[in-house]
């Protein structure tokens, strides 16, 4: 696996054992990059380590929530309203129109409790809203598209 800076490598190697300790068999390392995946309920949550600046890394914790929904003004207003009440993370719409829930942590200062809180917040949020969003706006849960 290739890393863009030493901080990215150190962060990736630091969080791997934590994720295994917290989530056990439900976590997998991806071969194609510095990414781990955890399945919780109907949410497939990615934990990806990005380089940031010259000597830092950022941990992006995210789940695709719904794919194939029509991006309407009503949907975007709904997601923005939901973002106001989020403690960790926020909703967004990616380039393909898929709904994503995402949270970031600075890699060098992250500890195991912060990582656990972030992963659980993202996974539980995605798991708790995916059915409702599909019912209201169409598309399908991201986990169903993966099957």
Coordinates of N, CA and C in Angstrom, one line a residue:
X1 N 0.8 -1.2 0.0 CA 0.0 0.0 0.0 C 0.9 1.2 0.0
X2 N 0.5 2.2 -0.8 CA 1.3 3.4 -0.9 C 0.7 4.5 -0.1
X3 N 1.5 5.3 0.6 CA 1.1 6.4 1.5 C 1.7 7.7 0.9
X4 N 0.9 8.8 1.0 CA 1.4 10.1 0.5 C 2.4 10.8 1.5
X5 N 2.2 10.5 2.8 CA 3.2 11.1 3.8 C 3.3 10.1 5.0
X6 N 4.3 10.3 5.8 CA 4.5 9.5 6.9 C 3.3 9.6 7.9
X7 N 2.7 10.7 8.1 CA 1.6 10.9 9.0 C 0.4 10.0 8.6
X8 N 0.2 9.9 7.3 CA -0.9 9.1 6.8 C -0.6 7.6 7.2
X9 N 0.6 7.2 7.0 CA 1.0 5.8 7.3 C 0.9 5.5 8.8
X10 N 1.4 6.4 9.6 CA 1.4 6.2 11.0 C -0.1 6.1 11.6
X11 N -0.9 7.0 11.0 CA -2.3 7.1 11.5 C -3.0 5.8 11.1
X12 N -2.9 5.4 9.8 CA -3.5 4.1 9.4 C -3.1 2.9 10.2
X13 N -1.8 2.8 10.5 CA -1.3 1.7 11.3 C -1.8 1.9 12.8
X14 N -2.0 3.1 13.3 CA -2.5 3.3 14.6 C -3.9 2.9 14.8
X15 N -4.8 3.2 13.8 CA -6.2 2.9 14.0 C -6.6 1.5 13.7
X16 N -5.9 0.8 12.9 CA -6.2 -0.6 12.6 C -6.4 -1.5 13.8
X17 N -5.5 -1.5 14.7 CA -5.7 -2.4 15.9 C -6.9 -1.9 16.8
X18 N -7.1 -0.5 16.8 CA -8.2 0.0 17.6 C -9.5 -0.5 17.0
X19 N -9.6 -0.4 15.7 CA -10.9 -0.9 15.1 C -11.1 -2.4 15.3
X20 N -10.1 -3.2 15.2 CA -10.2 -4.6 15.4 C -10.6 -4.8 16.9
X21 N -10.1 -4.1 17.8 CA -10.4 -4.2 19.2 C -11.9 -3.8 19.5
X22 N -12.3 -2.8 18.8 CA -13.7 -2.3 19.0 C -14.7 -3.1 18.3
X23 N -14.5 -3.4 17.0 CA -15.5 -4.0 16.2 C -15.2 -5.5 15.8
X24 N -14.1 -6.0 16.2 CA -13.8 -7.4 15.9 C -13.9 -7.8 14.5
X25 N -14.6 -8.9 14.3 CA -14.8 -9.5 12.9 C -15.6 -8.6 11.9
X26 N -16.2 -7.6 12.4 CA -17.0 -6.7 11.6 C -16.2 -5.7 10.8
X27 N -14.8 -5.6 11.1 CA -14.0 -4.7 10.4 C -13.1 -5.4 9.4
X28 N -12.9 -4.8 8.3 CA -12.0 -5.3 7.2 C -11.1 -4.2 6.7
X29 N -9.8 -4.6 6.4 CA -8.9 -3.6 5.7 C -9.1 -3.8 4.2
X30 N -9.2 -2.7 3.5 CA -9.3 -2.8 2.1 C -7.9 -2.8 1.4
X31 N -7.7 -3.6 0.4 CA -6.4 -3.8 -0.2 C -6.0 -2.6 -1.1
X32 N -7.0 -1.9 -1.6 CA -6.8 -0.8 -2.6 C -6.3 0.5 -2.0
X33 N -6.3 0.6 -0.7 CA -5.9 1.9 -0.2 C -6.0 1.9 1.3
X34 N -5.6 3.0 2.0 CA -5.7 3.1 3.4 C -7.1 3.3 3.9
X35 N -7.9 2.2 3.8 CA -9.3 2.2 4.1 C -9.7 1.0 4.9
X36 N -10.5 1.1 6.0 CA -11.1 0.0 6.7 C -12.6 0.2 6.5
X37 N -13.3 -1.0 6.6 CA -14.8 -1.0 6.5 C -15.3 -1.7 7.7
X38 N -16.4 -1.2 8.2 CA -17.2 -1.8 9.3 C -18.6 -1.9 8.9
X39 N -19.2 -3.0 9.1 CA -20.7 -3.2 8.9 C -21.4 -3.2 10.2
X40 N -22.3 -2.3 10.3 CA -23.2 -2.1 11.5 C -24.6 -2.0 11.1
X41 N -25.4 -2.9 11.4 CA -26.8 -2.8 10.9 C -26.8 -2.8 9.4
X42 N -27.6 -1.9 8.8 CA -27.6 -1.7 7.3 C -26.6 -0.8 6.8
X43 N -25.7 -0.3 7.7 CA -24.7 0.7 7.2 C -23.3 0.0 7.0
X44 N -22.8 0.3 5.8 CA -21.4 -0.1 5.6 C -20.6 1.2 5.7
X45 N -19.8 1.2 6.8 CA -19.0 2.5 7.1 C -17.6 2.3 6.7
X46 N -17.1 3.3 6.1 CA -15.7 3.4 5.6 C -14.9 4.3 6.6
X47 N -13.7 3.9 6.9 CA -12.8 4.7 7.7 C -11.5 4.9 6.8
X48 N -11.4 6.0 6.2 CA -10.3 6.2 5.3 C -9.3 7.3 5.8
X49 N -8.0 7.0 5.7 CA -7.0 8.0 6.1 C -6.4 8.7 5.0
X50 N -6.6 10.1 5.0 CA -6.1 10.9 3.9 C -4.9 11.7 4.4
X51 N -3.9 12.0 3.5 CA -2.9 12.9 3.9 C -3.5 14.3 4.0
X52 N -2.9 15.1 4.9 CA -3.4 16.5 5.0 C -2.2 17.4 5.3
X53 N -2.1 18.4 4.5 CA -0.9 19.3 4.6 C 0.3 18.5 4.4
X54 N 1.5 19.0 4.9 CA 2.7 18.3 4.6 C 3.0 17.1 5.5
X55 N 2.5 17.2 6.8 CA 2.9 16.2 7.8 C 1.7 15.9 8.7
X56 N 0.5 15.7 8.2 CA -0.6 15.4 9.0 C -1.5 14.5 8.2
X57 N -2.5 13.9 8.9 CA -3.5 13.0 8.2 C -4.9 13.3 8.8
X58 N -5.9 13.0 8.0 CA -7.3 13.2 8.5 C -7.9 11.8 8.3
X59 N -8.7 11.5 9.3 CA -9.5 10.3 9.2 C -10.9 10.7 8.8
X60 N -11.4 10.1 7.7 CA -12.7 10.4 7.2 C -13.6 9.2 7.5
X61 N -14.6 9.3 8.2 CA -15.5 8.2 8.6 C -16.8 8.5 7.8
X62 N -17.2 7.6 6.9 CA -18.4 7.9 6.1 C -19.2 6.7 5.7
X63 N -20.5 6.9 5.5 CA -21.3 5.8 5.0 C -22.2 6.4 3.8
X64 N -22.3 5.6 2.7 CA -23.3 6.0 1.7 C -24.6 5.5 2.3
X65 N -25.6 6.4 2.3 CA -26.8 6.1 3.0 C -27.8 5.7 2.0
X66 N -28.0 6.4 0.9 CA -29.0 6.1 -0.2 C -28.4 6.4 -1.5
X67 N -28.6 5.5 -2.4 CA -28.2 5.7 -3.8 C -29.4 5.7 -4.7
X68 N -29.3 6.5 -5.8 CA -30.4 6.6 -6.8 C -31.6 7.4 -6.4
X69 N -31.5 8.2 -5.3 CA -32.7 9.1 -5.0 C -32.6 10.3 -6.0
X70 N -33.8 10.8 -6.3 CA -33.8 12.0 -7.1 C -33.4 13.2 -6.2
X71 N -32.4 14.0 -6.7 CA -32.0 15.1 -5.9 C -32.9 16.3 -6.2
X72 N -33.8 16.4 -5.2 CA -34.8 17.5 -5.3 C -34.5 18.6 -4.3
X73 N -35.2 19.7 -4.5 CA -35.0 20.8 -3.5 C -35.5 20.3 -2.1
X74 N -36.6 19.6 -2.1 CA -37.1 19.0 -0.8 C -36.1 18.1 -0.1
X75 N -35.5 17.3 -0.9 CA -34.5 16.4 -0.3 C -33.3 17.2 0.3
X76 N -32.8 18.1 -0.5 CA -31.6 18.9 0.0 C -32.0 19.7 1.2
X77 N -33.2 20.3 1.3 CA -33.6 21.1 2.4 C -33.7 20.1 3.7
X78 N -34.3 18.9 3.4 CA -34.4 17.9 4.5 C -33.0 17.6 5.1
X79 N -32.0 17.3 4.2 CA -30.7 17.0 4.7 C -30.0 18.2 5.4
X80 N -30.2 19.4 4.9 CA -29.7 20.5 5.6 C -30.3 20.7 7.0
X81 N -31.6 20.5 7.1 CA -32.3 20.6 8.4 C -31.7 19.6 9.4
X82 N -31.5 18.4 8.9 CA -31.0 17.3 9.7 C -29.6 17.6 10.2
X83 N -28.8 18.3 9.3 CA -27.4 18.6 9.7 C -27.3 19.6 10.9
X84 N -28.4 20.4 11.1 CA -28.4 21.3 12.2 C -28.3 20.6 13.6
X85 N -28.9 19.4 13.6 CA -29.0 18.6 14.9 C -27.9 17.6 15.0
X86 N -27.0 17.5 14.1 CA -25.9 16.4 14.2 C -24.8 16.9 15.1
X87 N -24.4 16.0 16.0 CA -23.3 16.2 16.8 C -22.0 15.9 16.1
X88 N -22.0 14.7 15.5 CA -20.8 14.3 14.7 C -21.2 14.1 13.3
X89 N -20.6 14.9 12.4 CA -20.8 14.7 10.9 C -22.0 15.4 10.3
X90 N -22.2 15.2 9.1 CA -23.2 15.8 8.3 C -23.5 15.1 7.0
X91 N -24.7 15.3 6.5 CA -25.1 14.7 5.2 C -24.6 15.5 4.1
X92 N -24.4 14.8 3.0 CA -24.0 15.5 1.7 C -24.5 14.6 0.6
X93 N -24.3 15.2 -0.6 CA -24.7 14.5 -1.8 C -23.4 14.4 -2.7
X94 N -23.0 13.3 -3.1 CA -21.7 13.1 -3.9 C -22.0 13.4 -5.4
X95 N -21.0 13.3 -6.2 CA -21.1 13.7 -7.6 C -22.0 12.8 -8.4
X96 N -22.3 11.6 -7.8 CA -23.3 10.7 -8.5 C -24.7 10.9 -8.0
X97 N -24.9 11.8 -7.0 CA -26.2 12.0 -6.5 C -26.6 11.1 -5.3
X98 N -25.6 10.4 -4.8 CA -25.8 9.5 -3.7 C -25.7 10.3 -2.4
X99 N -26.5 9.9 -1.4 CA -26.5 10.6 -0.1 C -25.5 9.9 0.8
X100 N -24.6 10.7 1.4 CA -23.5 10.3 2.2 C -23.6 11.0 3.5
X101 N -23.2 10.3 4.6 CA -23.1 10.9 5.9 C -21.6 10.7 6.3
X102 N -21.0 11.9 6.7 CA -19.5 11.9 6.9 C -19.1 12.7 8.1
X103 N -18.0 12.3 8.7 CA -17.4 13.0 9.8 C -15.8 12.9 9.7
X104 N -15.1 13.9 10.0 CA -13.7 13.9 10.0 C -13.0 14.1 11.3
X105 N -11.8 13.5 11.5 CA -11.0 13.6 12.7 C -9.6 13.9 12.3
X106 N -8.9 14.8 13.0 CA -7.5 15.0 12.8 C -6.7 13.7 13.3
X107 N -5.9 13.2 12.4 CA -5.3 11.9 12.7 C -4.3 11.9 13.9
X108 N -3.4 12.9 14.0 CA -2.4 12.9 15.0 C -3.0 13.0 16.4
X109 N -4.1 13.6 16.6 CA -4.7 13.8 17.9 C -5.8 12.8 18.2
X110 N -6.2 12.0 17.3 CA -7.3 11.1 17.5 C -6.9 10.0 18.5
X111 N -7.8 9.7 19.4 CA -7.6 8.6 20.3 C -8.7 7.5 20.1
X112 N -8.6 6.4 20.7 CA -9.5 5.3 20.5 C -10.9 5.6 20.8
X113 N -11.2 6.4 21.9 CA -12.6 6.7 22.2 C -13.2 7.7 21.1
X114 N -12.4 8.6 20.6 CA -12.9 9.5 19.6 C -13.2 8.8 18.3
X115 N -12.3 7.8 18.0 CA -12.6 7.0 16.8 C -13.8 6.2 16.9
X116 N -14.0 5.6 18.0 CA -15.2 4.7 18.3 C -16.4 5.6 18.2
X117 N -16.4 6.8 18.8 CA -17.6 7.6 18.8 C -17.9 8.1 17.4
X118 N -16.9 8.4 16.6 CA -17.1 8.8 15.2 C -17.7 7.7 14.4
X119 N -17.1 6.5 14.4 CA -17.6 5.3 13.7 C -19.1 5.0 14.1
X120 N -19.3 4.9 15.3 CA -20.7 4.6 15.8 C -21.7 5.7 15.4
X121 N -21.3 6.9 15.5 CA -22.2 8.0 15.2 C -22.6 7.9 13.7
X122 N -21.6 7.7 12.8 CA -21.8 7.7 11.4 C -22.7 6.4 11.0
X123 N -22.3 5.3 11.6 CA -23.0 4.0 11.2 C -24.4 4.1 11.8
X124 N -24.6 4.5 13.0 CA -25.9 4.5 13.6 C -26.8 5.5 12.9
X125 N -26.3 6.7 12.5 CA -27.0 7.7 11.7 C -27.5 7.1 10.4
X126 N -26.5 6.5 9.6 CA -26.9 5.9 8.3 C -27.9 4.8 8.5
X127 N -27.7 4.0 9.5 CA -28.6 2.9 9.7 C -30.0 3.3 10.1
X128 N -30.1 4.4 10.8 CA -31.4 4.9 11.4 C -32.2 5.7 10.3
X129 N -31.6 6.3 9.3 CA -32.3 7.1 8.4 C -32.5 6.6 7.0
X130 N -31.7 5.5 6.6 CA -31.7 5.0 5.3 C -33.1 4.6 4.8
X131 N -33.8 3.8 5.6 CA -35.2 3.4 5.2 C -36.1 4.6 5.1
X132 N -36.1 5.5 6.0 CA -37.0 6.7 5.9 C -36.7 7.5 4.6
X133 N -35.4 7.7 4.3 CA -35.1 8.5 3.1 C -35.5 7.8 1.8
X134 N -35.3 6.5 1.8 CA -35.8 5.8 0.6 C -37.3 5.9 0.5
X135 N -38.0 5.7 1.6 CA -39.5 5.8 1.5 C -39.9 7.2 1.0
X136 N -39.2 8.3 1.4 CA -39.6 9.6 1.1 C -39.1 10.1 -0.3
X137 N -37.9 9.7 -0.7 CA -37.3 10.2 -1.9 C -36.9 9.2 -2.9
X138 N -37.1 7.9 -2.7 CA -36.8 6.9 -3.7 C -35.3 6.5 -3.5
X139 N -34.9 5.7 -4.5 CA -33.6 5.1 -4.5 C -33.6 3.9 -3.7
X140 N -32.4 3.5 -3.3 CA -32.3 2.3 -2.4 C -31.2 2.5 -1.4
X141 N -31.3 1.7 -0.3 CA -30.2 1.8 0.7 C -28.9 1.4 0.1
X142 N -27.9 2.1 0.4 CA -26.5 1.8 -0.1 C -26.2 0.3 0.1
X143 N -26.5 -0.2 1.2 CA -26.2 -1.6 1.5 C -26.9 -2.6 0.6
X144 N -28.1 -2.2 0.1 CA -28.8 -3.1 -0.8 C -28.2 -3.1 -2.2
X145 N -27.7 -2.0 -2.6 CA -27.0 -1.9 -3.9 C -25.8 -2.7 -3.9
X146 N -25.1 -2.9 -2.7 CA -23.9 -3.6 -2.6 C -24.1 -5.1 -2.8
X147 N -25.3 -5.6 -2.4 CA -25.6 -7.0 -2.4 C -25.7 -7.6 -3.8

